[in-house]
Short mmCIF file of C-alpha atoms in Angstrom, two decimals:
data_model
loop_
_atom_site.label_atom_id
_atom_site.label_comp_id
_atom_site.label_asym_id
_atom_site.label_seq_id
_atom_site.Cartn_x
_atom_site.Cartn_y
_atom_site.Cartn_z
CA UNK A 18 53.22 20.10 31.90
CA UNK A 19 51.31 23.74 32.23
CA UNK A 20 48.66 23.63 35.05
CA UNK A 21 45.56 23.55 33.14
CA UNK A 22 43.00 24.90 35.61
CA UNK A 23 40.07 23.40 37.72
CA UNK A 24 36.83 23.06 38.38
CA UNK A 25 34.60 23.10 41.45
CA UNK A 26 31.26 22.29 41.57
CA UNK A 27 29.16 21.30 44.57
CA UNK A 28 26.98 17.72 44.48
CA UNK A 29 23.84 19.36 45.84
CA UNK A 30 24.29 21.49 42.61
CA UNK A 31 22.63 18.99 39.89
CA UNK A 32 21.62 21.51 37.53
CA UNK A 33 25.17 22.62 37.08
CA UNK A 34 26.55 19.47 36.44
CA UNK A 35 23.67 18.36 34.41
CA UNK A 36 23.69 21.15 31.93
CA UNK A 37 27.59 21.11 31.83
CA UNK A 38 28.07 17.73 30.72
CA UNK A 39 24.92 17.94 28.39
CA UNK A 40 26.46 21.20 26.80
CA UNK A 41 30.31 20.15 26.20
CA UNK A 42 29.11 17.02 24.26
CA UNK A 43 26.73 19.14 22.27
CA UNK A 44 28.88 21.70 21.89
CA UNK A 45 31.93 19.74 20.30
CA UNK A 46 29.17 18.27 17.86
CA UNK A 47 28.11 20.82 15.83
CA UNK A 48 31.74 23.12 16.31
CA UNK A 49 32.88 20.53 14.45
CA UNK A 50 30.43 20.70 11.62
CA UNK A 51 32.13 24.11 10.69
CA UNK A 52 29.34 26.94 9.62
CA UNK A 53 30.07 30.09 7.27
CA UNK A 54 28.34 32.29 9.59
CA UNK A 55 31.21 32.18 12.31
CA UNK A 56 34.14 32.14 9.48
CA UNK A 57 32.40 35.56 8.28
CA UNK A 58 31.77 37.00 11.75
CA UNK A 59 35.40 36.15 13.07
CA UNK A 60 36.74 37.88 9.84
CA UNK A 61 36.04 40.86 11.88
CA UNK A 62 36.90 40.09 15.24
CA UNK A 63 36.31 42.56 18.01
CA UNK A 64 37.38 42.21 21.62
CA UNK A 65 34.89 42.93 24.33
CA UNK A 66 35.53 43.66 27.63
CA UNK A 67 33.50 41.79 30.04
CA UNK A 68 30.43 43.62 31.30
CA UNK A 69 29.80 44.72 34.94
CA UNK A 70 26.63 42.99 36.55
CA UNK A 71 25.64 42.66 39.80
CA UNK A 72 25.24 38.72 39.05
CA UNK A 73 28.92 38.73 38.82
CA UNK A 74 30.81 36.62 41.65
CA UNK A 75 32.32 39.24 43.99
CA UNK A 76 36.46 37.44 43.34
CA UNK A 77 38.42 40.77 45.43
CA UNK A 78 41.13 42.04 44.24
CA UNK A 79 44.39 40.26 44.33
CA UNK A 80 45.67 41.08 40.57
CA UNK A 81 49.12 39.77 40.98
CA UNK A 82 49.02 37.77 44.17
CA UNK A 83 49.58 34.21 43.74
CA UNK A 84 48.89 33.92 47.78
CA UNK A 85 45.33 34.56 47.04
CA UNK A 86 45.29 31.38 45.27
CA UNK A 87 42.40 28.58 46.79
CA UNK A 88 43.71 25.33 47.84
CA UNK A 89 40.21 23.35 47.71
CA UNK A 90 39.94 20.04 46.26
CA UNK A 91 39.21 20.33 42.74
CA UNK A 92 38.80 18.52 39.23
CA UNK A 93 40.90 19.35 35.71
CA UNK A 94 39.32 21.74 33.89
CA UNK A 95 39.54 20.08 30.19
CA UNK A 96 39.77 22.14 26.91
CA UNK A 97 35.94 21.10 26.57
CA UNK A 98 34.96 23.45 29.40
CA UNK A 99 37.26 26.38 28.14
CA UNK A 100 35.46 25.23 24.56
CA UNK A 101 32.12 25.26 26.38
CA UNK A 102 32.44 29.30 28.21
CA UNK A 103 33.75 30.21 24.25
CA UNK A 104 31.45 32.72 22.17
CA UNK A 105 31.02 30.80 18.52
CA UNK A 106 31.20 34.18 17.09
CA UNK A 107 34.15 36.49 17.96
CA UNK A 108 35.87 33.26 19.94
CA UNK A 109 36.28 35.08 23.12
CA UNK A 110 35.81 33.76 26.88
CA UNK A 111 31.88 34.92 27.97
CA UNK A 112 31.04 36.93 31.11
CA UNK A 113 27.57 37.73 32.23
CA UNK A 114 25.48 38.00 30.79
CA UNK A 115 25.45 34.89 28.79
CA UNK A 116 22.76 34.44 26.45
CA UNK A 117 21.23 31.74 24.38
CA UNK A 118 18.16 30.76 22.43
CA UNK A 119 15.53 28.84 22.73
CA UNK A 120 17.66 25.74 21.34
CA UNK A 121 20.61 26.55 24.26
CA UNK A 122 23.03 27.42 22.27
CA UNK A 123 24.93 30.26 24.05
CA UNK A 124 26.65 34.03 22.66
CA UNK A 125 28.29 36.50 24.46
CA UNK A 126 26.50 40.15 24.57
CA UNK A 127 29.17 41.66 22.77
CA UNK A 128 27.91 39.83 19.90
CA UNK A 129 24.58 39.85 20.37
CA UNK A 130 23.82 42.38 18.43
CA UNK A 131 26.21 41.79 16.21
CA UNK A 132 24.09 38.48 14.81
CA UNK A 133 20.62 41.00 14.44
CA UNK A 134 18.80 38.65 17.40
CA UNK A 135 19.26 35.39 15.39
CA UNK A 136 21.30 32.43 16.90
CA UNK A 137 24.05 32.30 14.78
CA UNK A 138 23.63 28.44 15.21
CA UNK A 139 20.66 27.47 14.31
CA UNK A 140 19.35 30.69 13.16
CA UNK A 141 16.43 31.06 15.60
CA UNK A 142 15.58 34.19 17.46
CA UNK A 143 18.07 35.15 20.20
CA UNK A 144 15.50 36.97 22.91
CA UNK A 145 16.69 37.69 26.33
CA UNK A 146 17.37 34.29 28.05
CA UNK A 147 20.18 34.26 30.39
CA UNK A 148 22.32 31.07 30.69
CA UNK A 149 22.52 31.55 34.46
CA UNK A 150 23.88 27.65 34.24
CA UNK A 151 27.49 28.75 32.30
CA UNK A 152 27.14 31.40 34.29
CA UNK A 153 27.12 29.28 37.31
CA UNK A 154 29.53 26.55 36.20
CA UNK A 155 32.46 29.74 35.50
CA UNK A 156 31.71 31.14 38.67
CA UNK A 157 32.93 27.78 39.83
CA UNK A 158 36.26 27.79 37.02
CA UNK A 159 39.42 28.46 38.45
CA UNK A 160 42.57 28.64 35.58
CA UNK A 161 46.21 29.81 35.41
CA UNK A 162 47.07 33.23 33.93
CA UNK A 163 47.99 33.45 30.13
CA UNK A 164 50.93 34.69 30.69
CA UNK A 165 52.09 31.11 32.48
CA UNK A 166 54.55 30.75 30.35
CA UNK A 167 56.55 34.01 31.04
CA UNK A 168 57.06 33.05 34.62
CA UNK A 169 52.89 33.69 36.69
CA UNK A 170 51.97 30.86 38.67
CA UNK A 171 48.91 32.34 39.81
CA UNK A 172 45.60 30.26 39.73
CA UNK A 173 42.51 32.74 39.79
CA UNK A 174 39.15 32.70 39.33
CA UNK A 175 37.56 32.85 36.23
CA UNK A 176 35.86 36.17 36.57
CA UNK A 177 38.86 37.90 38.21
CA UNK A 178 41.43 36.03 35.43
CA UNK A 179 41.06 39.11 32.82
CA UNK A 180 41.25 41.61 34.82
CA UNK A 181 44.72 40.22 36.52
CA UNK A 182 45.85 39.22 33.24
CA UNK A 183 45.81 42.88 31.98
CA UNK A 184 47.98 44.01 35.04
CA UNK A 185 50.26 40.68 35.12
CA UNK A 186 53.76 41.92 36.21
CA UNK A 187 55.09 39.08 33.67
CA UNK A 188 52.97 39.84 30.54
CA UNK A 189 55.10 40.84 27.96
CA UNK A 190 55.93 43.52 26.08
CA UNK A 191 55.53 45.05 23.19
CA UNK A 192 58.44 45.71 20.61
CA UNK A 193 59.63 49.59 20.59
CA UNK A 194 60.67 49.93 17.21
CA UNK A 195 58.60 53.12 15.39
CA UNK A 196 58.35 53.37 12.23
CA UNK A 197 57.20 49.87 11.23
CA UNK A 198 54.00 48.08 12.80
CA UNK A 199 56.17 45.15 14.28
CA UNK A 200 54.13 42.53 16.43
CA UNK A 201 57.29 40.72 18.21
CA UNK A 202 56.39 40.58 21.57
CA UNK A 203 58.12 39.17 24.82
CA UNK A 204 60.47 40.06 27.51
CA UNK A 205 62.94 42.61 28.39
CA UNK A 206 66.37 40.08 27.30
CA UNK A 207 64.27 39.03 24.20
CA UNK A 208 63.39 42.31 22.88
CA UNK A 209 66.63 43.77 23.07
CA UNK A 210 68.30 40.97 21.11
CA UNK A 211 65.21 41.33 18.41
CA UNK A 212 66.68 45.31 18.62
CA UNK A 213 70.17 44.53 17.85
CA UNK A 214 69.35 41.33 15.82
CA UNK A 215 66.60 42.15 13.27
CA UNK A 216 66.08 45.69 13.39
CA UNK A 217 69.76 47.02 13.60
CA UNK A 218 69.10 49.48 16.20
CA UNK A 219 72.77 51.02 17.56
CA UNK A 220 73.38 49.97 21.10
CA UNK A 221 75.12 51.47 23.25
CA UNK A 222 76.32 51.44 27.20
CA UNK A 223 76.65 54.05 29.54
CA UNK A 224 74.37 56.67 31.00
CA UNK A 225 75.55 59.79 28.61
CA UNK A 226 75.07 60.43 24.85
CA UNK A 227 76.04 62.74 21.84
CA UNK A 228 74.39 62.37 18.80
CA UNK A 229 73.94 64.15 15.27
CA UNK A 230 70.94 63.94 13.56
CA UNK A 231 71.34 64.82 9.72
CA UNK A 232 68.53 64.82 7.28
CA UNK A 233 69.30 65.72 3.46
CA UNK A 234 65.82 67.40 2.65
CA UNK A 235 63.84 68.67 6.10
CA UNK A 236 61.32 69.76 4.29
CA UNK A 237 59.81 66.35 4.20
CA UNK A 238 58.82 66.01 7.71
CA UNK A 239 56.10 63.27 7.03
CA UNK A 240 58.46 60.62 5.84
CA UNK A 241 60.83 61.38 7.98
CA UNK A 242 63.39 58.60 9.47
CA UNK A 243 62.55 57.26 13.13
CA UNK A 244 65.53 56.89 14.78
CA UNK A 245 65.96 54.59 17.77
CA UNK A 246 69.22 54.33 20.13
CA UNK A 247 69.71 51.77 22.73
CA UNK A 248 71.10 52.43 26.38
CA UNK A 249 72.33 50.16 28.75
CA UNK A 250 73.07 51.53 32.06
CA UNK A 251 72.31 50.79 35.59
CA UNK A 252 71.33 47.41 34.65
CA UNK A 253 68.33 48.55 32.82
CA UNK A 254 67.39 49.26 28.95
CA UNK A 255 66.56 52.78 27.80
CA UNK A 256 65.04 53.68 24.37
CA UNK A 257 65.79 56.97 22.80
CA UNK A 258 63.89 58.46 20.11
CA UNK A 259 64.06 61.27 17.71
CA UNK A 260 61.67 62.06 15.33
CA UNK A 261 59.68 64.31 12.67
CA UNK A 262 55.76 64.51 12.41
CA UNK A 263 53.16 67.27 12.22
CA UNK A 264 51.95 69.34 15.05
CA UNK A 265 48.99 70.86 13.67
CA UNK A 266 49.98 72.75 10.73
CA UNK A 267 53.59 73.03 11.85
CA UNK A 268 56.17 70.63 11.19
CA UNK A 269 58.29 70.02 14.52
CA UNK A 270 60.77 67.23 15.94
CA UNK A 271 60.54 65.81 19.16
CA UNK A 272 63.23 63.47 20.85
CA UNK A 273 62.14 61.35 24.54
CA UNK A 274 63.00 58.70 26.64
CA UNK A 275 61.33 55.27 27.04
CA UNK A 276 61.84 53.13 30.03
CA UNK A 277 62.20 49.09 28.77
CA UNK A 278 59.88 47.92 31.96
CA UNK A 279 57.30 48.77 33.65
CA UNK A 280 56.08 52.34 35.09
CA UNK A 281 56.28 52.12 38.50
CA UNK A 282 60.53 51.35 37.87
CA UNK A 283 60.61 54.54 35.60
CA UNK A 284 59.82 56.37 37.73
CA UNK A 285 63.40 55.64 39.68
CA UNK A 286 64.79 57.54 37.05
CA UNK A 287 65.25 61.01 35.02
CA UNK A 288 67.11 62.23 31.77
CA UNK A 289 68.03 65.38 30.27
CA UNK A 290 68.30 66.36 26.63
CA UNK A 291 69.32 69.53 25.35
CA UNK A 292 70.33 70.63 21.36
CA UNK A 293 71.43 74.45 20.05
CA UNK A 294 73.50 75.73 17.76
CA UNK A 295 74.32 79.45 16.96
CA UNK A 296 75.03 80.12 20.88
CA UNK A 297 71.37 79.14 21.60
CA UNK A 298 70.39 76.02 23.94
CA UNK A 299 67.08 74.04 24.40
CA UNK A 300 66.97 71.94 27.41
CA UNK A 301 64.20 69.29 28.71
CA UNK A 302 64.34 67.08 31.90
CA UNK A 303 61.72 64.49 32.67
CA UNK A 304 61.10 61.05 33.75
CA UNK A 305 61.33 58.01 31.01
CA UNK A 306 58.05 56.83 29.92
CA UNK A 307 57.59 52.61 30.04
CA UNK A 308 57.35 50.81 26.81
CA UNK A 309 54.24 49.33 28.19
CA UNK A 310 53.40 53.21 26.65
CA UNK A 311 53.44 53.15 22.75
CA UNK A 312 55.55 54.94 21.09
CA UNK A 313 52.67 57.10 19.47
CA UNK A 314 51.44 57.78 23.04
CA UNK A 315 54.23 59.39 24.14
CA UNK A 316 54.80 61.38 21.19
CA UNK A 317 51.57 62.62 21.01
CA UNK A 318 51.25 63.96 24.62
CA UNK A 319 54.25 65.78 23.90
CA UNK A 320 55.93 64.04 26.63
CA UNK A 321 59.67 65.02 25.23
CA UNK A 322 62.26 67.71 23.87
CA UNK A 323 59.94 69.59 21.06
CA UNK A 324 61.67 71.70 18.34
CA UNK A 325 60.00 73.58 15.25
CA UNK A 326 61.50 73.11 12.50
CA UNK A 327 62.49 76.72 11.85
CA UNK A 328 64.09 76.33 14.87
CA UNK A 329 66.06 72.97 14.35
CA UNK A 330 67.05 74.91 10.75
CA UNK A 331 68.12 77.97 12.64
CA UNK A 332 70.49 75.93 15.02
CA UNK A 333 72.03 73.80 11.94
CA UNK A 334 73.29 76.62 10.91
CA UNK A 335 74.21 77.52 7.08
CA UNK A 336 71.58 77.68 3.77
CA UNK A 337 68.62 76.32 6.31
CA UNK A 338 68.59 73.59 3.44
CA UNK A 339 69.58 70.81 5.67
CA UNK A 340 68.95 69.56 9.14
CA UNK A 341 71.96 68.78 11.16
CA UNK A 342 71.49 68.77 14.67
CA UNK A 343 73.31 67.21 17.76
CA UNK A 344 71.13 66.44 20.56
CA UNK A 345 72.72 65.58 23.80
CA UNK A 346 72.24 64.51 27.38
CA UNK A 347 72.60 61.70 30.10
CA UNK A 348 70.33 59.43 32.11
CA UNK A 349 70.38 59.44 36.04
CA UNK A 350 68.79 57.16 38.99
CA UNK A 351 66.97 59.21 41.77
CA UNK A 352 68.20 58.82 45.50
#
Protein backbone atom coordinates (compact mmCIF):
# COMPACT_ATOMS: atom_id res chain seq x y z
CA UNK A 1 0.00 0.00 0.00
CA UNK A 2 1.40 3.69 -1.21
CA UNK A 3 2.62 5.74 1.85
CA UNK A 4 -0.03 8.21 2.19
CA UNK A 5 1.67 11.05 4.05
CA UNK A 6 1.53 12.50 7.68
CA UNK A 7 0.72 14.90 9.83
CA UNK A 8 2.35 16.70 12.75
CA UNK A 9 0.85 18.91 14.91
CA UNK A 10 1.95 19.99 18.37
CA UNK A 11 -0.69 19.63 21.60
CA UNK A 12 0.08 23.12 22.88
CA UNK A 13 -1.23 24.05 19.32
CA UNK A 14 -5.22 23.94 20.02
CA UNK A 15 -6.18 26.27 17.44
CA UNK A 16 -4.70 24.07 14.79
CA UNK A 17 -6.30 21.09 15.74
CA UNK A 18 -9.48 22.78 16.54
CA UNK A 19 -10.02 24.44 13.24
CA UNK A 20 -8.73 21.27 11.37
CA UNK A 21 -11.13 18.89 12.59
CA UNK A 22 -13.98 21.59 12.50
CA UNK A 23 -13.05 22.29 8.74
CA UNK A 24 -12.66 18.57 7.22
CA UNK A 25 -16.19 17.70 8.57
CA UNK A 26 -17.55 20.90 7.12
CA UNK A 27 -15.79 20.68 4.26
CA UNK A 28 -16.94 17.08 3.08
CA UNK A 29 -20.58 18.46 3.80
CA UNK A 30 -21.28 20.84 1.44
CA UNK A 31 -18.45 19.27 -1.42
CA UNK A 32 -20.80 16.83 -1.47
CA UNK A 33 -23.82 18.94 -2.17
CA UNK A 34 -22.24 19.59 -5.70
CA UNK A 35 -22.65 23.53 -6.83
CA UNK A 36 -22.66 24.83 -10.62
CA UNK A 37 -20.35 27.50 -9.76
CA UNK A 38 -17.24 25.09 -9.36
CA UNK A 39 -18.43 22.73 -12.46
CA UNK A 40 -18.28 26.17 -14.54
CA UNK A 41 -15.06 27.49 -13.02
CA UNK A 42 -13.15 24.05 -13.37
CA UNK A 43 -14.34 24.02 -17.08
CA UNK A 44 -11.49 26.33 -17.38
CA UNK A 45 -8.92 25.15 -15.22
CA UNK A 46 -5.71 27.06 -14.79
CA UNK A 47 -2.66 25.95 -12.85
CA UNK A 48 -1.06 28.36 -10.46
CA UNK A 49 2.14 28.24 -9.19
CA UNK A 50 2.36 28.75 -5.57
CA UNK A 51 3.17 32.29 -4.51
CA UNK A 52 6.37 33.42 -2.66
CA UNK A 53 5.63 34.93 0.91
CA UNK A 54 7.67 35.50 3.60
CA UNK A 55 4.96 33.50 5.81
CA UNK A 56 6.10 30.54 3.93
CA UNK A 57 7.95 27.74 6.12
CA UNK A 58 11.64 28.05 5.20
CA UNK A 59 11.71 23.66 3.98
CA UNK A 60 15.73 24.02 2.25
CA UNK A 61 16.40 22.60 -0.56
CA UNK A 62 16.74 18.92 -0.91
CA UNK A 63 14.66 18.40 -4.35
CA UNK A 64 15.55 14.84 -4.89
CA UNK A 65 17.03 13.71 -1.62
CA UNK A 66 15.10 11.17 0.10
CA UNK A 67 17.89 11.51 3.10
CA UNK A 68 16.36 14.77 3.91
CA UNK A 69 13.36 12.93 4.85
CA UNK A 70 12.11 13.59 8.92
CA UNK A 71 11.76 10.60 11.00
CA UNK A 72 9.42 12.26 13.81
CA UNK A 73 6.52 10.53 15.14
CA UNK A 74 3.63 11.33 13.13
CA UNK A 75 -0.19 10.63 12.30
CA UNK A 76 -1.79 9.46 8.62
CA UNK A 77 -2.59 12.16 6.72
CA UNK A 78 -6.26 11.04 5.39
CA UNK A 79 -7.72 12.11 1.96
CA UNK A 80 -9.88 14.59 4.20
CA UNK A 81 -6.82 16.73 4.92
CA UNK A 82 -5.52 16.63 1.22
CA UNK A 83 -9.56 17.43 0.58
CA UNK A 84 -9.31 20.12 3.25
CA UNK A 85 -5.73 22.24 1.69
CA UNK A 86 -7.92 21.75 -1.94
CA UNK A 87 -9.11 25.12 -3.73
CA UNK A 88 -13.11 24.37 -4.56
CA UNK A 89 -12.48 26.24 -7.67
CA UNK A 90 -9.57 25.20 -9.98
CA UNK A 91 -9.02 21.89 -7.53
CA UNK A 92 -5.45 22.61 -6.91
CA UNK A 93 -3.33 22.16 -3.54
CA UNK A 94 -3.29 26.01 -1.74
CA UNK A 95 -0.11 27.85 -0.68
CA UNK A 96 -0.07 31.11 1.13
CA UNK A 97 -1.82 32.97 1.06
CA UNK A 98 -4.96 31.17 1.80
CA UNK A 99 -8.00 33.10 1.91
CA UNK A 100 -11.53 32.76 3.06
CA UNK A 101 -14.66 34.68 3.91
CA UNK A 102 -16.33 35.66 6.55
CA UNK A 103 -18.21 32.12 6.65
CA UNK A 104 -14.46 30.19 6.55
CA UNK A 105 -14.72 28.77 3.63
CA UNK A 106 -11.21 28.91 2.05
CA UNK A 107 -9.79 29.76 -2.00
CA UNK A 108 -6.55 29.88 -3.22
CA UNK A 109 -5.27 33.48 -4.61
CA UNK A 110 -4.98 32.24 -7.93
CA UNK A 111 -8.60 32.19 -7.96
CA UNK A 112 -9.41 34.89 -6.11
CA UNK A 113 -9.95 37.02 -8.55
CA UNK A 114 -11.13 34.77 -10.67
CA UNK A 115 -14.66 34.53 -8.45
CA UNK A 116 -14.92 38.83 -8.63
CA UNK A 117 -14.43 38.87 -4.47
CA UNK A 118 -17.48 36.60 -3.86
CA UNK A 119 -17.05 33.18 -2.02
CA UNK A 120 -17.79 30.92 -4.54
CA UNK A 121 -19.55 28.97 -1.64
CA UNK A 122 -21.80 30.79 -0.19
CA UNK A 123 -21.57 33.76 -2.32
CA UNK A 124 -20.50 36.32 0.33
CA UNK A 125 -17.77 38.84 -0.10
CA UNK A 126 -14.24 37.36 -0.19
CA UNK A 127 -12.11 40.49 1.54
CA UNK A 128 -8.63 39.92 2.64
CA UNK A 129 -8.75 37.34 5.53
CA UNK A 130 -5.91 35.04 5.66
CA UNK A 131 -6.51 31.42 6.86
CA UNK A 132 -3.24 31.51 8.79
CA UNK A 133 -4.87 28.10 10.47
CA UNK A 134 -4.55 25.86 6.88
CA UNK A 135 -1.79 27.69 6.60
CA UNK A 136 -0.48 26.43 9.81
CA UNK A 137 -1.86 22.88 9.72
CA UNK A 138 0.24 22.41 5.89
CA UNK A 139 3.17 23.81 7.32
CA UNK A 140 2.84 20.82 9.58
CA UNK A 141 1.82 18.18 6.27
CA UNK A 142 4.41 16.00 5.25
CA UNK A 143 3.37 13.60 1.88
CA UNK A 144 5.13 11.36 -0.68
CA UNK A 145 5.99 12.71 -4.15
CA UNK A 146 3.44 12.12 -7.06
CA UNK A 147 5.56 10.49 -8.89
CA UNK A 148 5.58 7.42 -6.07
CA UNK A 149 4.60 5.24 -8.31
CA UNK A 150 7.50 5.55 -10.88
CA UNK A 151 10.02 4.53 -8.31
CA UNK A 152 10.48 8.25 -5.48
CA UNK A 153 10.28 7.30 -2.03
CA UNK A 154 10.83 10.64 -0.83
CA UNK A 155 8.54 12.07 1.99
CA UNK A 156 8.72 16.04 1.92
CA UNK A 157 7.14 18.73 3.24
CA UNK A 158 4.21 20.13 1.98
CA UNK A 159 5.53 23.45 0.89
CA UNK A 160 8.77 22.04 -0.60
CA UNK A 161 6.55 18.89 -2.34
CA UNK A 162 5.91 21.04 -5.72
CA UNK A 163 8.81 22.35 -6.16
CA UNK A 164 10.69 18.70 -5.86
CA UNK A 165 8.02 17.23 -7.78
CA UNK A 166 8.85 19.45 -10.85
CA UNK A 167 12.60 18.33 -10.70
CA UNK A 168 11.81 14.52 -9.62
CA UNK A 169 14.54 12.42 -11.37
CA UNK A 170 11.60 9.69 -11.77
CA UNK A 171 8.75 11.88 -13.19
CA UNK A 172 7.98 10.79 -16.41
CA UNK A 173 8.15 11.72 -19.65
CA UNK A 174 6.50 12.98 -22.21
CA UNK A 175 5.84 11.04 -25.59
CA UNK A 176 8.20 12.37 -28.61
CA UNK A 177 6.08 11.77 -31.40
CA UNK A 178 5.51 15.35 -33.56
CA UNK A 179 3.06 15.73 -35.55
CA UNK A 180 0.11 14.59 -33.42
CA UNK A 181 -0.71 16.10 -29.81
CA UNK A 182 -0.24 12.61 -28.07
CA UNK A 183 -0.59 12.68 -24.13
CA UNK A 184 1.04 9.05 -23.38
CA UNK A 185 3.29 9.65 -20.79
CA UNK A 186 5.76 7.39 -18.72
CA UNK A 187 9.17 5.99 -18.72
CA UNK A 188 12.03 5.50 -20.95
CA UNK A 189 11.12 1.25 -21.64
CA UNK A 190 7.40 2.36 -21.91
CA UNK A 191 7.69 5.02 -24.37
CA UNK A 192 9.74 3.27 -26.70
CA UNK A 193 7.39 0.28 -26.93
CA UNK A 194 4.34 3.02 -27.37
CA UNK A 195 7.02 4.18 -30.44
CA UNK A 196 7.28 0.91 -32.06
CA UNK A 197 3.78 -0.30 -30.91
CA UNK A 198 1.20 2.43 -31.71
CA UNK A 199 2.89 4.94 -33.63
CA UNK A 200 5.04 2.75 -36.06
CA UNK A 201 8.08 4.72 -35.70
CA UNK A 202 11.24 2.65 -37.56
CA UNK A 203 13.72 1.50 -35.00
CA UNK A 204 16.79 0.97 -35.45
CA UNK A 205 20.31 -0.06 -33.55
CA UNK A 206 23.59 1.20 -33.91
CA UNK A 207 25.23 4.56 -33.59
CA UNK A 208 25.34 5.48 -37.59
CA UNK A 209 22.53 6.29 -40.09
CA UNK A 210 21.67 6.90 -43.86
CA UNK A 211 18.49 8.05 -44.72
CA UNK A 212 16.45 9.50 -47.81
CA UNK A 213 13.92 11.80 -47.32
CA UNK A 214 11.48 12.04 -50.43
CA UNK A 215 8.56 14.33 -50.62
CA UNK A 216 6.28 14.28 -53.90
CA UNK A 217 5.24 18.08 -53.83
CA UNK A 218 7.88 20.41 -51.57
CA UNK A 219 6.11 23.10 -52.19
CA UNK A 220 3.78 22.30 -49.39
CA UNK A 221 6.02 22.87 -46.54
CA UNK A 222 3.13 23.44 -43.95
CA UNK A 223 1.71 19.99 -44.12
CA UNK A 224 4.63 18.50 -44.39
CA UNK A 225 5.32 14.78 -42.93
CA UNK A 226 7.23 14.63 -39.43
CA UNK A 227 9.40 11.99 -39.58
CA UNK A 228 10.76 10.25 -36.48
CA UNK A 229 13.65 7.45 -36.40
CA UNK A 230 14.59 5.52 -33.41
CA UNK A 231 18.29 4.74 -32.23
CA UNK A 232 19.46 2.39 -29.92
CA UNK A 233 23.01 2.57 -29.08
CA UNK A 234 25.15 2.71 -26.08
CA UNK A 235 22.37 1.51 -24.07
CA UNK A 236 20.42 4.62 -24.51
CA UNK A 237 17.40 5.84 -26.90
CA UNK A 238 17.96 8.60 -29.44
CA UNK A 239 15.17 10.39 -31.41
CA UNK A 240 15.85 11.75 -34.80
CA UNK A 241 13.80 14.19 -36.50
CA UNK A 242 13.39 15.73 -39.85
CA UNK A 243 11.05 18.16 -40.68
CA UNK A 244 9.38 21.11 -42.81
CA UNK A 245 7.87 24.40 -41.25
CA UNK A 246 8.18 28.13 -41.89
CA UNK A 247 11.01 30.30 -40.88
CA UNK A 248 9.63 33.59 -41.30
CA UNK A 249 8.61 33.95 -44.77
CA UNK A 250 10.93 31.19 -45.96
CA UNK A 251 10.13 27.70 -46.06
CA UNK A 252 13.20 25.59 -44.62
CA UNK A 253 13.80 21.93 -43.15
CA UNK A 254 15.54 21.24 -40.16
CA UNK A 255 16.67 17.67 -38.90
CA UNK A 256 18.11 17.26 -34.78
CA UNK A 257 18.75 14.98 -32.21
CA UNK A 258 16.74 14.30 -29.02
CA UNK A 259 18.20 12.59 -26.07
CA UNK A 260 15.31 9.93 -24.46
CA UNK A 261 16.40 11.07 -20.66
CA UNK A 262 17.23 13.64 -18.94
CA UNK A 263 19.72 16.72 -19.73
CA UNK A 264 22.37 16.40 -17.59
CA UNK A 265 23.01 12.52 -19.49
CA UNK A 266 22.85 14.36 -22.94
CA UNK A 267 25.17 16.05 -22.41
CA UNK A 268 27.62 12.72 -22.43
CA UNK A 269 27.00 12.75 -25.90
CA UNK A 270 27.31 14.45 -29.56
CA UNK A 271 26.03 13.70 -33.21
CA UNK A 272 26.76 14.84 -36.56
CA UNK A 273 24.48 15.23 -39.55
CA UNK A 274 25.44 16.30 -42.82
CA UNK A 275 23.20 16.18 -46.45
CA UNK A 276 24.49 17.56 -50.19
CA UNK A 277 24.07 16.67 -53.38
CA UNK A 278 25.60 18.22 -56.61
CA UNK A 279 29.28 18.00 -54.94
CA UNK A 280 28.04 20.36 -52.17
CA UNK A 281 27.96 19.29 -48.29
CA UNK A 282 26.15 20.78 -45.20
CA UNK A 283 27.42 19.60 -41.96
CA UNK A 284 26.12 20.26 -38.19
CA UNK A 285 27.58 18.81 -34.89
CA UNK A 286 25.94 19.38 -31.55
CA UNK A 287 24.84 17.83 -28.42
CA UNK A 288 21.24 15.88 -28.30
CA UNK A 289 18.62 17.84 -26.69
CA UNK A 290 16.43 15.71 -23.73
CA UNK A 291 12.89 14.87 -24.47
CA UNK A 292 12.13 16.49 -21.22
CA UNK A 293 12.55 19.48 -24.23
CA UNK A 294 9.47 19.45 -26.61
CA UNK A 295 9.82 18.83 -29.76
CA UNK A 296 8.60 22.44 -30.77
CA UNK A 297 11.31 23.80 -28.42
CA UNK A 298 13.99 22.49 -30.07
CA UNK A 299 12.87 23.23 -33.41
CA UNK A 300 12.19 26.57 -32.79
CA UNK A 301 15.59 27.59 -31.26
CA UNK A 302 17.01 26.26 -34.26
CA UNK A 303 18.88 23.84 -32.27
CA UNK A 304 19.61 21.41 -35.51
CA UNK A 305 20.82 20.94 -39.27
CA UNK A 306 18.73 23.94 -41.10
CA UNK A 307 18.26 23.82 -44.91
CA UNK A 308 16.17 26.31 -47.22
CA UNK A 309 14.31 24.85 -49.33
CA UNK A 310 15.97 26.20 -52.47
CA UNK A 311 18.72 24.64 -51.12
CA UNK A 312 17.33 21.07 -50.24
CA UNK A 313 15.82 21.45 -54.15
CA UNK A 314 19.24 22.39 -55.42
CA UNK A 315 20.94 19.24 -53.78
CA UNK A 316 17.99 16.77 -55.06
CA UNK A 317 19.05 17.43 -58.07
CA UNK A 318 16.82 17.26 -61.43
CA UNK A 319 13.35 19.51 -62.34
CA UNK A 320 13.60 21.07 -58.52
CA UNK A 321 9.96 19.51 -58.55
CA UNK A 322 10.68 17.05 -55.88
CA UNK A 323 12.55 16.77 -52.66
CA UNK A 324 14.83 13.87 -52.34
CA UNK A 325 17.42 14.21 -49.94
CA UNK A 326 19.72 11.79 -47.91
CA UNK A 327 20.76 13.06 -44.67
CA UNK A 328 23.44 11.24 -42.88
CA UNK A 329 25.55 10.96 -39.78
CA UNK A 330 26.42 8.98 -36.49
CA UNK A 331 26.04 9.45 -32.75
CA UNK A 332 29.16 9.37 -30.36
CA UNK A 333 29.77 9.27 -26.35
CA UNK A 334 32.33 11.93 -25.08
CA UNK A 335 35.51 10.67 -23.11
Amino acid sequence: MPYIGRLVLKNSDPHSWAYFASRVSHRNTWMASGNPFFDEMRSKPEVIDPPQSEDMLDVGEHVNDPAAISLKPNLTVSSSVRELLECPVCLNAMYPPIHQCSNGHTLCSGCKPRVHNRCPTCRHELGNIRCLALEKVAASLELPCKYQSFGCLGIYPYYSKLKHESQCVYRPYNCPYAGSECTVIGDIPYLVAHLKDDHKVDMHNGSTFNHRYVKSNPQEVENATWMLTVFSCFGQYFCLHFEAFQLGMAPVYIAFLRFMGDDNEAKNYSYSLEVGGNGRKMTWQGVPRSVRDSHRKVRDSFDGLIIQRNMALFFSGGDRKELKLRVTGRIWKEQ
